[in-house]
Coordinates of C-alpha atoms in Angstrom, one line a residue:
M1 CA 40.6 110.9 131.4
K2 CA 40.4 108.0 129.0
A3 CA 42.7 107.5 126.0
E4 CA 41.2 108.0 122.7
P5 CA 40.9 104.8 120.8
A6 CA 43.2 104.4 117.5
R7 CA 41.5 105.4 114.4
R8 CA 40.6 102.7 111.9
R9 CA 42.9 102.9 108.9
S10 CA 41.1 103.5 105.4
P11 CA 41.5 101.1 102.8
D12 CA 43.5 103.6 100.9
A13 CA 46.0 103.9 103.6
Q14 CA 46.2 99.9 103.7
L15 CA 46.8 99.7 100.0
A16 CA 49.3 102.9 100.2
A17 CA 51.2 101.4 103.1
M18 CA 51.5 98.0 101.3
R19 CA 52.8 99.5 97.9
R20 CA 55.3 101.5 100.0
Q21 CA 56.9 98.8 102.3
W22 CA 56.1 95.5 99.9
P23 CA 56.4 96.8 96.3
D24 CA 56.4 93.3 95.1
F25 CA 52.9 92.7 96.4
A26 CA 50.2 93.4 93.8
G27 CA 47.1 94.8 95.5
R28 CA 43.8 96.0 94.8
R29 CA 40.3 96.7 96.2
L30 CA 37.4 94.5 94.9
G31 CA 34.1 95.8 94.1
D32 CA 32.7 94.9 97.5
G33 CA 35.4 96.7 99.2
T34 CA 37.6 93.6 99.9
L35 CA 41.4 94.4 99.7
I36 CA 43.6 91.7 98.4
W37 CA 47.4 91.1 97.9
Q38 CA 49.5 88.6 96.3
G39 CA 53.2 88.6 96.7
P40 CA 56.6 86.9 97.4
L41 CA 57.9 86.3 100.8
R42 CA 61.4 84.4 101.4
P43 CA 61.7 84.0 105.2
K44 CA 64.6 81.7 105.0
A45 CA 65.2 78.8 102.5
Q46 CA 62.1 78.9 100.5
L47 CA 60.4 81.4 98.2
Y48 CA 56.8 81.4 98.9
T49 CA 53.8 83.3 97.1
V50 CA 51.3 84.3 99.6
F51 CA 47.6 85.9 99.3
I52 CA 46.2 88.3 101.8
C53 CA 42.7 89.4 102.0
W54 CA 40.6 91.7 104.5
H55 CA 37.5 93.1 104.3
P56 CA 37.1 96.3 106.6
V57 CA 33.5 95.7 107.5
T58 CA 33.0 91.8 107.4
M59 CA 36.2 90.5 108.6
S60 CA 37.8 91.1 112.1
L61 CA 41.2 90.1 110.8
P62 CA 43.2 89.7 107.5
Y63 CA 43.3 86.2 106.2
V64 CA 46.4 84.7 104.7
I65 CA 46.9 81.7 102.6
V66 CA 50.2 80.3 100.9
D67 CA 49.4 80.0 97.2
D68 CA 52.9 78.5 96.1
P69 CA 54.2 76.2 96.8
P70 CA 51.3 74.9 98.6
L71 CA 51.5 74.0 102.5
R72 CA 52.2 70.4 102.8
P73 CA 52.1 68.1 105.8
R74 CA 55.4 66.2 107.0
P75 CA 56.0 62.9 105.5
G76 CA 53.3 60.5 106.3
G77 CA 51.2 63.1 108.2
A78 CA 47.9 64.7 107.3
F79 CA 47.1 68.2 106.2
A80 CA 45.0 68.9 109.3
E81 CA 48.3 68.3 111.5
I82 CA 50.2 71.3 110.2
P83 CA 50.3 73.6 113.2
H84 CA 48.5 76.8 113.6
L85 CA 46.3 76.6 110.7
I86 CA 42.6 77.9 110.2
F87 CA 41.7 74.8 108.6
Y88 CA 39.4 74.9 105.4
A89 CA 38.1 71.3 105.3
D90 CA 36.7 71.7 101.7
K91 CA 39.8 73.2 100.2
P92 CA 42.7 72.2 102.6
E93 CA 45.3 73.9 100.4
Q94 CA 43.3 77.4 101.1
S95 CA 43.6 76.9 104.7
G96 CA 44.8 80.3 106.5
L97 CA 47.7 81.0 108.6
C98 CA 46.7 81.4 112.2
L99 CA 48.7 84.4 112.9
F100 CA 46.7 86.1 115.7
D101 CA 45.7 85.2 119.2
P102 CA 42.0 85.3 118.9
E103 CA 41.7 86.2 122.6
G104 CA 44.7 88.5 122.6
R105 CA 43.4 91.4 120.5
E106 CA 46.7 91.5 118.6
W107 CA 45.5 93.4 115.5
S108 CA 42.7 95.9 115.0
P109 CA 41.8 98.0 111.9
A110 CA 43.8 100.8 113.5
D111 CA 47.0 98.8 112.4
L112 CA 48.6 98.5 109.1
I113 CA 48.6 95.1 107.2
A114 CA 51.8 96.1 105.9
D115 CA 53.5 96.7 109.6
T116 CA 52.0 93.6 111.0
T117 CA 50.4 90.8 108.9
V118 CA 53.3 90.6 106.3
L119 CA 56.0 90.4 109.0
W120 CA 53.9 87.8 111.0
T121 CA 53.4 85.8 107.9
A122 CA 57.2 85.8 107.3
E123 CA 57.6 84.7 110.7
W124 CA 55.0 81.9 110.6
L125 CA 56.8 80.6 107.2
T126 CA 60.1 80.5 109.1
Y127 CA 58.5 78.3 111.8
Y128 CA 57.0 76.2 109.2
E129 CA 60.5 75.4 107.6
L130 CA 61.6 74.5 111.1
W131 CA 58.5 72.3 111.8
H132 CA 59.3 70.4 108.7
M133 CA 62.8 69.9 109.8
T134 CA 62.4 69.0 113.4
G135 CA 58.9 67.8 113.8
E136 CA 58.5 70.6 116.6
W137 CA 56.6 73.9 116.2
L138 CA 59.3 76.0 117.8
A139 CA 57.3 79.2 117.9
P140 CA 55.7 80.6 121.0
G141 CA 52.0 80.3 120.8
V142 CA 48.7 80.1 122.5
G143 CA 47.0 77.0 123.2
Y144 CA 47.6 73.4 121.8
E145 CA 48.7 73.3 118.2
S146 CA 45.3 72.0 116.9
V147 CA 43.3 73.3 114.0
A148 CA 42.5 77.0 114.9
R149 CA 39.1 78.1 115.0
M150 CA 37.7 81.1 113.1
I151 CA 34.6 83.3 113.9
R152 CA 31.8 82.0 111.5
A153 CA 31.4 85.5 109.8
D154 CA 35.0 85.6 108.9
A155 CA 34.9 82.2 107.5
E156 CA 31.8 83.0 105.3
A157 CA 33.6 86.4 104.0
V158 CA 36.8 84.8 103.2
K159 CA 35.0 81.6 101.5
A160 CA 33.2 84.2 99.2
V161 CA 36.5 85.8 98.4
L162 CA 38.5 82.6 97.7
D163 CA 35.8 81.3 95.6
D164 CA 35.7 84.4 93.5
V165 CA 39.5 85.0 93.4
H166 CA 40.8 81.5 93.0

């Protein structure tokens, strides 16, 4: 007998879980159904404001950017050299954090963003701080630390949301 697949979490469930677990994050649903949150994370030394967006129909994964302070390369380096980014060439400061193995099926709409994505963002930021200190990305990862690829549909959906919200 096959196991029943996990049920997709409703947008209301996603918003409620974020309110419960991350009360400092402001969240809402846009008119097109996109869910967005903005809030503070302090993984180690630095306080960051992060932005999370996800559309339950058009995006396969949540998209996370660091609003403040903006990500920066190491001294003398280029923005595209920051490890594990979903590079947005038109607006590099809005490049997303590569939090998921695209082949690994690590996240699905049955998962709560509050239980997964926010914690993974804090972890990514910890390794980002260490990378600035050591020059090495010390986190385990999949593949070479080059600019991550995004599914084309996700990129278009994210670009539309970012252009409207930012």
